[in-house]
N, CA and C atoms as an extended XYZ file, in Angstrom:
396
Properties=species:S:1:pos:R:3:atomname:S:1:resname:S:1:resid:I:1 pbc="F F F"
N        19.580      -17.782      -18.772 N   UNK     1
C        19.273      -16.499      -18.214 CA  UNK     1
C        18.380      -16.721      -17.000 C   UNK     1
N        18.470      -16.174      -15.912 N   UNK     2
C        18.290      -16.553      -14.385 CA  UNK     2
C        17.395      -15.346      -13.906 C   UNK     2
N        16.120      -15.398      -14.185 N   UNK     3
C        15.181      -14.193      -13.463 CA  UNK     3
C        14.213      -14.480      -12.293 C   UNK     3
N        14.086      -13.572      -11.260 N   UNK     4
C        13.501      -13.633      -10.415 CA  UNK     4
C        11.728      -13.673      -10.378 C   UNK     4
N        11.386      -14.391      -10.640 N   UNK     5
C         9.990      -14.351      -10.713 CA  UNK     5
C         9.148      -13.111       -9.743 C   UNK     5
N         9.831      -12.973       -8.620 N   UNK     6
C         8.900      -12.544       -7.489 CA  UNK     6
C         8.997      -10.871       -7.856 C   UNK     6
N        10.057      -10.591       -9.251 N   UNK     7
C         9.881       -9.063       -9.469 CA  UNK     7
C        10.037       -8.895      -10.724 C   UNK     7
N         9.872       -9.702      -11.767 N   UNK     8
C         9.788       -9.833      -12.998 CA  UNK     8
C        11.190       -9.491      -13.761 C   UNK     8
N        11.259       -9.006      -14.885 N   UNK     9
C        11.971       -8.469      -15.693 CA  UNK     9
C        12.611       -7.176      -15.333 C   UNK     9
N        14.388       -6.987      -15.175 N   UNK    10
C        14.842       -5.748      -14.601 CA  UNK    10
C        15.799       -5.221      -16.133 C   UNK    10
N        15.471       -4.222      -15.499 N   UNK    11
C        16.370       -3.476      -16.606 CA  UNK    11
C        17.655       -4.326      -16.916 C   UNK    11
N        18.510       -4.981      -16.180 N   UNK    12
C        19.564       -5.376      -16.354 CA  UNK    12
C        19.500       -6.559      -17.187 C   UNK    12
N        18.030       -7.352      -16.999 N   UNK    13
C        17.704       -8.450      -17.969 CA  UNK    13
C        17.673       -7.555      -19.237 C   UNK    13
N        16.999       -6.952      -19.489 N   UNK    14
C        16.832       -6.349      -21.150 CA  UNK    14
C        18.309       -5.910      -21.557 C   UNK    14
N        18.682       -5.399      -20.657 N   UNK    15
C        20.367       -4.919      -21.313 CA  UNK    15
C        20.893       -6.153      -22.036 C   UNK    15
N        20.650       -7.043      -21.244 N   UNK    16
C        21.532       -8.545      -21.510 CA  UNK    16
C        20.781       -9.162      -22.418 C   UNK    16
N        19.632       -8.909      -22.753 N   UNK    17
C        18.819       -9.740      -23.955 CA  UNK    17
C        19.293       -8.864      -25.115 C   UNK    17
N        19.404       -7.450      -24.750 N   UNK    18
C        20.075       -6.583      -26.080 CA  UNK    18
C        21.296       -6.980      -26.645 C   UNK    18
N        22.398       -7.239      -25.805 N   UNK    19
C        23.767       -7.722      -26.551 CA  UNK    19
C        23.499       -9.071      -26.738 C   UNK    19
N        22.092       -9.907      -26.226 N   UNK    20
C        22.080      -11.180      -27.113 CA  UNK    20
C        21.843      -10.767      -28.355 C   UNK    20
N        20.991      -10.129      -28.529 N   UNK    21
C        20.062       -9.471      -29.804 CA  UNK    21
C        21.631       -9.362      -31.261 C   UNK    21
N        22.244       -8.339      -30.289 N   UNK    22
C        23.591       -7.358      -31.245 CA  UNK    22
C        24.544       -8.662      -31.618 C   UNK    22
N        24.382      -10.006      -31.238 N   UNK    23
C        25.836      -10.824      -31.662 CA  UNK    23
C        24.915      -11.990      -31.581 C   UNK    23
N        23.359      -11.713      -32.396 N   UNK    24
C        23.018      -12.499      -33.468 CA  UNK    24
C        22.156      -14.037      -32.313 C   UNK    24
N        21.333      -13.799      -31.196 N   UNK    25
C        21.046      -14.276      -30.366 CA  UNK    25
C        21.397      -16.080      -29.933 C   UNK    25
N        22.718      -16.408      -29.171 N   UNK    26
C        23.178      -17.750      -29.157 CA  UNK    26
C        22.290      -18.153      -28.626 C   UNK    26
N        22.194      -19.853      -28.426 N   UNK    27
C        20.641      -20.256      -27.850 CA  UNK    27
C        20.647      -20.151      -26.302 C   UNK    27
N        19.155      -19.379      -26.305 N   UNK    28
C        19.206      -19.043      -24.632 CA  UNK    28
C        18.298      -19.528      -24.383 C   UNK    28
N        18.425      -19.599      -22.879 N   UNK    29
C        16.921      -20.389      -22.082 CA  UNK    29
C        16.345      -19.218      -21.307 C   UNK    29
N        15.637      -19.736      -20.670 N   UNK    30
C        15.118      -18.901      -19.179 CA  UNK    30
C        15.191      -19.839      -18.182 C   UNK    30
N        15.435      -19.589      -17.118 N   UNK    31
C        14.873      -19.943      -15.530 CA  UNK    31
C        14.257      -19.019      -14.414 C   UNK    31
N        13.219      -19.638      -14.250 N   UNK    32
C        12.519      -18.411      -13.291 CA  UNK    32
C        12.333      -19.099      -11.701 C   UNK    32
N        12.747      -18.178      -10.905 N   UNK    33
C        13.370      -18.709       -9.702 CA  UNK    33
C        12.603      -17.988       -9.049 C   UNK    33
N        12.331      -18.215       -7.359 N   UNK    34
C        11.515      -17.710       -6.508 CA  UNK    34
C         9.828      -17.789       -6.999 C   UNK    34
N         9.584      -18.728       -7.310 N   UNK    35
C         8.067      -19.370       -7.594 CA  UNK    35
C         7.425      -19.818       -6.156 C   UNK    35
N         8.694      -20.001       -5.042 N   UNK    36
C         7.734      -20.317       -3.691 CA  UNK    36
C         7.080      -19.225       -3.189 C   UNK    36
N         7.423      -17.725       -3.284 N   UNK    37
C         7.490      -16.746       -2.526 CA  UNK    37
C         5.505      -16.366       -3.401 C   UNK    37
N         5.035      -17.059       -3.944 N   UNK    38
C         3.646      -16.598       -4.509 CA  UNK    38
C         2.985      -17.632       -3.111 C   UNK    38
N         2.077      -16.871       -2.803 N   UNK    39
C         1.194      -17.567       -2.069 CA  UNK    39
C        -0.595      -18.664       -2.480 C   UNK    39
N        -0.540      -17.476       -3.222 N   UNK    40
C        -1.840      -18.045       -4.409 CA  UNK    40
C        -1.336      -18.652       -5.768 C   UNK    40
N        -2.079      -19.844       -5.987 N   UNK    41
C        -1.593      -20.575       -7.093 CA  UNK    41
C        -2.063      -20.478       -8.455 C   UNK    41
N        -3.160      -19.163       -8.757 N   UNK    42
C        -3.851      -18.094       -9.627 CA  UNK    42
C        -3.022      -17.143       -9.623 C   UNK    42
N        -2.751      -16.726       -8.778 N   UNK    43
C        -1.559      -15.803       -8.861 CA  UNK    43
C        -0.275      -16.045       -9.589 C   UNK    43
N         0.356      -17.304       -9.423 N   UNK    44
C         1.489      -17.904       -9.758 CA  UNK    44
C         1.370      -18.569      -11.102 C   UNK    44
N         0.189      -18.271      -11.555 N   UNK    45
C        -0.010      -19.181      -13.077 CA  UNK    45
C        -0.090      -18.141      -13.860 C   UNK    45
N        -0.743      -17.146      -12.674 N   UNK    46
C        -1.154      -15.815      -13.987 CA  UNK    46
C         0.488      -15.160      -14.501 C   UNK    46
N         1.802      -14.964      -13.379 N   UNK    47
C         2.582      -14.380      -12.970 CA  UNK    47
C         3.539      -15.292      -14.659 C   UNK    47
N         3.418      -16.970      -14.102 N   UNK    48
C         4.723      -17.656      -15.233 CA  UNK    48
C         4.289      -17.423      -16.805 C   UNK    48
N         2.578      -17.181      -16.664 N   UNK    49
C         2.212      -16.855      -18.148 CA  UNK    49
C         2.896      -15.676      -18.939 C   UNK    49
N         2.454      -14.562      -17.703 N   UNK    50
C         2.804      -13.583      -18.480 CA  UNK    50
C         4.480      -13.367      -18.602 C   UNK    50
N         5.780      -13.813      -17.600 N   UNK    51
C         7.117      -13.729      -17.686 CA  UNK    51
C         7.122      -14.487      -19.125 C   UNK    51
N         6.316      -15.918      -19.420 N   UNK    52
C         6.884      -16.586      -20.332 CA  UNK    52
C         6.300      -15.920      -21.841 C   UNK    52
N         4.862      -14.979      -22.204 N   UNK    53
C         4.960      -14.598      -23.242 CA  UNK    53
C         5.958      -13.435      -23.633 C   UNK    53
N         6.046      -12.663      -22.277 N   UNK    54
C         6.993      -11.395      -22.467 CA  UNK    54
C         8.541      -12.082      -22.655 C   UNK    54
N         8.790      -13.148      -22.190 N   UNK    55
C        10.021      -13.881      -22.790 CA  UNK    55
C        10.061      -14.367      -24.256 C   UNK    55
N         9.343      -14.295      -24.313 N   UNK    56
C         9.083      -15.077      -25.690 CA  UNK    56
C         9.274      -13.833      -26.817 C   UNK    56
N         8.769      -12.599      -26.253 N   UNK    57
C         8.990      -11.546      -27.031 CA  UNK    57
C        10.212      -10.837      -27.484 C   UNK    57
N        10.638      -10.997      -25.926 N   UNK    58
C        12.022      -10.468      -25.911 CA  UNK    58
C        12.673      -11.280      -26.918 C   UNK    58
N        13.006      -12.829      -26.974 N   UNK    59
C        14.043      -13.951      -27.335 CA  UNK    59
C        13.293      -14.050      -28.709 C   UNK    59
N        12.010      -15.347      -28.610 N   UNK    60
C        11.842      -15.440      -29.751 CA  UNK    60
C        10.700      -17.009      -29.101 C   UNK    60
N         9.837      -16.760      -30.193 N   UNK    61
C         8.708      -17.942      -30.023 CA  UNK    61
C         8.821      -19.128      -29.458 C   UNK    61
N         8.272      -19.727      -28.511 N   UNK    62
C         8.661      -21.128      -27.979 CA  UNK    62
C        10.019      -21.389      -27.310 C   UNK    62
N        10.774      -19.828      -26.883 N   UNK    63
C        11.905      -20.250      -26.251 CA  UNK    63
C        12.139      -21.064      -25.077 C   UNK    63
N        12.851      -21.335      -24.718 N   UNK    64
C        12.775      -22.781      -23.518 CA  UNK    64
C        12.986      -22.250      -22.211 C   UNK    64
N        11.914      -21.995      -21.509 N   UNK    65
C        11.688      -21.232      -20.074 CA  UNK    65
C        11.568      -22.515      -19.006 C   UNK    65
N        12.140      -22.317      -17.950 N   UNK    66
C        12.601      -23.305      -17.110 CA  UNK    66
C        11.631      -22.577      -15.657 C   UNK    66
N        11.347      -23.507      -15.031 N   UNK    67
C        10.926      -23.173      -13.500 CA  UNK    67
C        11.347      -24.002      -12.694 C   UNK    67
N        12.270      -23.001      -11.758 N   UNK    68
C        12.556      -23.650      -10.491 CA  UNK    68
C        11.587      -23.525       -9.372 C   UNK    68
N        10.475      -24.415       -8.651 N   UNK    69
C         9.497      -23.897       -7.808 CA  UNK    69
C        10.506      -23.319       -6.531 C   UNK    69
N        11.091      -23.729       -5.762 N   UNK    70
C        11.359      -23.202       -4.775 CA  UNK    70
C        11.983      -23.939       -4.279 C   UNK    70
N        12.905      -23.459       -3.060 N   UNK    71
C        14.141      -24.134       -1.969 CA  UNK    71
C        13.156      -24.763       -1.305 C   UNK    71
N        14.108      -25.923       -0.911 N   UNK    72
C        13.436      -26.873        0.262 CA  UNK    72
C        15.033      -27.328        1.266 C   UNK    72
N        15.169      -26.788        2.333 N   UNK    73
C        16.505      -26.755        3.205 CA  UNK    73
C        17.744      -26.389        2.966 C   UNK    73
N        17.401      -25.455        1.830 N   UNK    74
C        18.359      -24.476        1.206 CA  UNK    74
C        18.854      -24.933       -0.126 C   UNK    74
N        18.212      -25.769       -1.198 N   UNK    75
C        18.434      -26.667       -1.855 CA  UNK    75
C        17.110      -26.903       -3.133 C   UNK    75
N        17.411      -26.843       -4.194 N   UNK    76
C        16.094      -27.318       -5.198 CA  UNK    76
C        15.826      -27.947       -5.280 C   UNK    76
N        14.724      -28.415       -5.775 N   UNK    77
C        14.446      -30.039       -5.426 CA  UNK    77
C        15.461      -31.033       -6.733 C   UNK    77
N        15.735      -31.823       -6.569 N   UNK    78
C        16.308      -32.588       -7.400 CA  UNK    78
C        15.782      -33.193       -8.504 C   UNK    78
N        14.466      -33.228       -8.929 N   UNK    79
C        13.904      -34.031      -10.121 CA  UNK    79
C        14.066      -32.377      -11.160 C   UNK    79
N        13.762      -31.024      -10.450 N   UNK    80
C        13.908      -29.970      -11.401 CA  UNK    80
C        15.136      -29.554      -11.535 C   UNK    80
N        15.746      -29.886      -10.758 N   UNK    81
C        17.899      -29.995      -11.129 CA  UNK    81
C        17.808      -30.679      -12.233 C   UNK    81
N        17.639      -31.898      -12.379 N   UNK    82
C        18.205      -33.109      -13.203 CA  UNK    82
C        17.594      -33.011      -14.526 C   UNK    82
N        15.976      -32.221      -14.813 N   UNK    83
C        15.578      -31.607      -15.603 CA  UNK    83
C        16.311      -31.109      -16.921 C   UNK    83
N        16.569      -29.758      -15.905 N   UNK    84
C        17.409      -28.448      -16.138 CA  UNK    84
C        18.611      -29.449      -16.524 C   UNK    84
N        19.211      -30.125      -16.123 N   UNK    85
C        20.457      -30.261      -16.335 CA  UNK    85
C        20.702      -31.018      -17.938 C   UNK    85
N        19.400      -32.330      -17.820 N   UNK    86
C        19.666      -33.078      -19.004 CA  UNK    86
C        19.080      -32.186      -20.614 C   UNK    86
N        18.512      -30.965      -20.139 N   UNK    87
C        18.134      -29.583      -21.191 CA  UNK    87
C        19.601      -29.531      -21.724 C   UNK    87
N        20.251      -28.966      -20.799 N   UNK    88
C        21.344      -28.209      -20.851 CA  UNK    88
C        21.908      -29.103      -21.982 C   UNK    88
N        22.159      -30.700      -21.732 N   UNK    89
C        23.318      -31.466      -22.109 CA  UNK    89
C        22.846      -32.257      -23.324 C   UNK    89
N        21.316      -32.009      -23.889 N   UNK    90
C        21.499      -32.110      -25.424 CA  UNK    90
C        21.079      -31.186      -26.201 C   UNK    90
N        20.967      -29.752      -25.973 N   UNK    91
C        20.670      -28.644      -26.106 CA  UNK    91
C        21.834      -28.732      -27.563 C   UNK    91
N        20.889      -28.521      -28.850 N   UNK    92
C        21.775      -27.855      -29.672 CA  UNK    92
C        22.088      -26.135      -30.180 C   UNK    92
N        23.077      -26.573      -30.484 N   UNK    93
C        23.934      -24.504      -30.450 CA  UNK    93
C        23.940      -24.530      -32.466 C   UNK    93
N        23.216      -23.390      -32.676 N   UNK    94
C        22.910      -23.054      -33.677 CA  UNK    94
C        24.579      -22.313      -34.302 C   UNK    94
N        24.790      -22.388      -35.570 N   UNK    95
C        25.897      -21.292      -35.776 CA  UNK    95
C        25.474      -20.231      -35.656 C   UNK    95
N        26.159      -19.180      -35.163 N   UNK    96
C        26.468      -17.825      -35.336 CA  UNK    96
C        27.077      -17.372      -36.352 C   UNK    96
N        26.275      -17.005      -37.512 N   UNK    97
C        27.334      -16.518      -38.874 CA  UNK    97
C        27.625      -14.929      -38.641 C   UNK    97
N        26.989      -14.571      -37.966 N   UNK    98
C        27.655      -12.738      -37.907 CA  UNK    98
C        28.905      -13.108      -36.515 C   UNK    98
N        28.722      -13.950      -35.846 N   UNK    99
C        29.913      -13.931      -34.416 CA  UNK    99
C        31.192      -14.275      -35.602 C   UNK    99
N        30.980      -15.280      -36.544 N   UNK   100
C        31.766      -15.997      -37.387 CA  UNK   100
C        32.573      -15.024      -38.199 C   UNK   100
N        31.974      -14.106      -38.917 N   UNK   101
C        32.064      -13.372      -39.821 CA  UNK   101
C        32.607      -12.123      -39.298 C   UNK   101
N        32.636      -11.482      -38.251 N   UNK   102
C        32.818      -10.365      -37.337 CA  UNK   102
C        33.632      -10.488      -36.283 C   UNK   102
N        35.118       -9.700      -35.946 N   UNK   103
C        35.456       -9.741      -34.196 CA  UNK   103
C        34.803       -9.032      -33.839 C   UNK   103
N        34.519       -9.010      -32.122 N   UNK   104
C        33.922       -8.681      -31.431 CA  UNK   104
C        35.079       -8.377      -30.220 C   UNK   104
N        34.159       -7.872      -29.562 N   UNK   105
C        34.626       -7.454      -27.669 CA  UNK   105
C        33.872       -7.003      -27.192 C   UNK   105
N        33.649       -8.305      -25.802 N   UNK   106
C        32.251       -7.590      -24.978 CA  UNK   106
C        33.584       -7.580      -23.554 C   UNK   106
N        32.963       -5.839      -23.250 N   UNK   107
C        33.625       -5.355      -21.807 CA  UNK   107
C        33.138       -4.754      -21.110 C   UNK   107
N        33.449       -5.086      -19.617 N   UNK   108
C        32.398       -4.963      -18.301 CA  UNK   108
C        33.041       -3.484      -18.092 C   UNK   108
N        33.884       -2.894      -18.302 N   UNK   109
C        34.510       -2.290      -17.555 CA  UNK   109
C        35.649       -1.200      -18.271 C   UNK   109
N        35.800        0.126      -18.390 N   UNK   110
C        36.818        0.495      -18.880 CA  UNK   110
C        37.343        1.326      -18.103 C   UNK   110
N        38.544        1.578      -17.889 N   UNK   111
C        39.109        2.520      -17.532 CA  UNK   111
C        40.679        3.183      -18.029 C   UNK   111
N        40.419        4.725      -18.663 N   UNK   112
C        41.808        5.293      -19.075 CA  UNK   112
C        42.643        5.626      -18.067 C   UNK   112
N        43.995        5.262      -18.295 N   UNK   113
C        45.055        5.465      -17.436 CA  UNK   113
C        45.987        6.325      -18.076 C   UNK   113
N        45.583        6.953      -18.908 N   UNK   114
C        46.076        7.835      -19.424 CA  UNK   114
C        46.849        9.165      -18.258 C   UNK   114
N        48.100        9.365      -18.144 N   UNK   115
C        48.457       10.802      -17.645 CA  UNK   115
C        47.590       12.059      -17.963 C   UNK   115
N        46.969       13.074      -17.124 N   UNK   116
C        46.322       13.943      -17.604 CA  UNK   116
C        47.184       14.892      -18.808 C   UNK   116
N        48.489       14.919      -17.954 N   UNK   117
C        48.958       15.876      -18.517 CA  UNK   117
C        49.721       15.566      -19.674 C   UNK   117
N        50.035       14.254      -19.818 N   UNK   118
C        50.365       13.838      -21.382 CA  UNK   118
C        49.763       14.221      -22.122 C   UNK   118
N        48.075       14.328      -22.294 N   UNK   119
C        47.131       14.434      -22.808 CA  UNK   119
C        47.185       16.148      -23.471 C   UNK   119
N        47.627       16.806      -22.480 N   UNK   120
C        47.333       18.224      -22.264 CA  UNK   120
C        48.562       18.719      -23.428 C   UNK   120
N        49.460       18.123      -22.867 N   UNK   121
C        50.562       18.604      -23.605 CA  UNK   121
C        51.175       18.200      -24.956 C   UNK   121
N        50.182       16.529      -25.382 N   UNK   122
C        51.013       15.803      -26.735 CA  UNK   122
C        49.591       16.210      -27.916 C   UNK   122
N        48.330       16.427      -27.203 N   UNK   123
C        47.359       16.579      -27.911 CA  UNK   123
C        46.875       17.537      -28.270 C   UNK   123
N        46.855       17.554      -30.161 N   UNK   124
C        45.969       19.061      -30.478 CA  UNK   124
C        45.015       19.828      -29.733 C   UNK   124
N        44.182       18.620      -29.623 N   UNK   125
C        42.814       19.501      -28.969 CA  UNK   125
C        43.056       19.979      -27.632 C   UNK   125
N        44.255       19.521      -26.756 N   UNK   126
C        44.955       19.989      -25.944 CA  UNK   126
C        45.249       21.367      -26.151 C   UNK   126
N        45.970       21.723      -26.954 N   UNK   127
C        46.698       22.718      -26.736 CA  UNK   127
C        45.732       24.181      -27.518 C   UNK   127
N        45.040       23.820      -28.300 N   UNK   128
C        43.755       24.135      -28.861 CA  UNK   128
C        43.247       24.934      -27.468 C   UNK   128
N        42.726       24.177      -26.572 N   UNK   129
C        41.967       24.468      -25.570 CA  UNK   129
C        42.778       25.163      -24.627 C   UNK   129
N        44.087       25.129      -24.642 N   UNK   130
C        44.801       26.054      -23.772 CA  UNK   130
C        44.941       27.576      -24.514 C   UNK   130
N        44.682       27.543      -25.496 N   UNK   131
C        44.586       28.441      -26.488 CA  UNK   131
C        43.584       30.028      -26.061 C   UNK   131
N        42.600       28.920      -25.829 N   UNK   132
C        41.296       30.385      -25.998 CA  UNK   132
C        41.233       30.225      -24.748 C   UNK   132
């Protein structure tokens, strides 16, 4: 999970920690990005403390919060790439017994294509409503 340090926690993060929450939370990290854009380095300690206990709240105790300090020629530095990366690659994945036990469907997007007037004309509550 990829948050901006320089504006904390957005609504769109909590949405997304919620459907971690609903399908039994798979193992997540944090990374907190834009750590150059602090100018004071009291500032920037006070700032990762508090993202990382309020992370911790959200997810769960001791979750694994990552810091990227900042671009250098459009680019991260490479010892916190290689970090991040060797996390990633012995990172163990807990079972999910409710994902296991349960189908699911997560969707970005719906839309009915339904004919209006199919609707109007094949459906009770259709014709119900043409009624009164």
């Amino acid at each position: 999970m990829l948050i901006d340090a320089s504006f904390g926690f957005e609504m769109e993060t909590f949405e997304f920690l919620n459907i971690g929450q609903v399908h039994g939370f798979p193992k997540i990290m944090g990374v907190l990005t834009q750590l150059d854009s602090f100018k004071h380095n009291r500032q920037l300690k006070k700032t990762k403390k508090q993202l990382k206990h309020r992370f911790w709240t959200e997810v769960y105790l001791v979750a694994k919060l990552f810091y990227l300090s900042g671009m250098v020629h459009g680019e991260y530095q490479n010892q916190e790439i290689h970090n991040l990366g060797c996390y990633i690659t012995v990172m163990k994945y807990r079972l999910l017994t409710w994902q296991t036990s349960h189908p699911y469907i997560l969707a970005d997007r719906m839309e009915d294509l339904t004919n209006p007037e199919d609707i109007r004309t094949k459906c009770d509550w259709g014709r119900r409503f043409r009624r009164e």
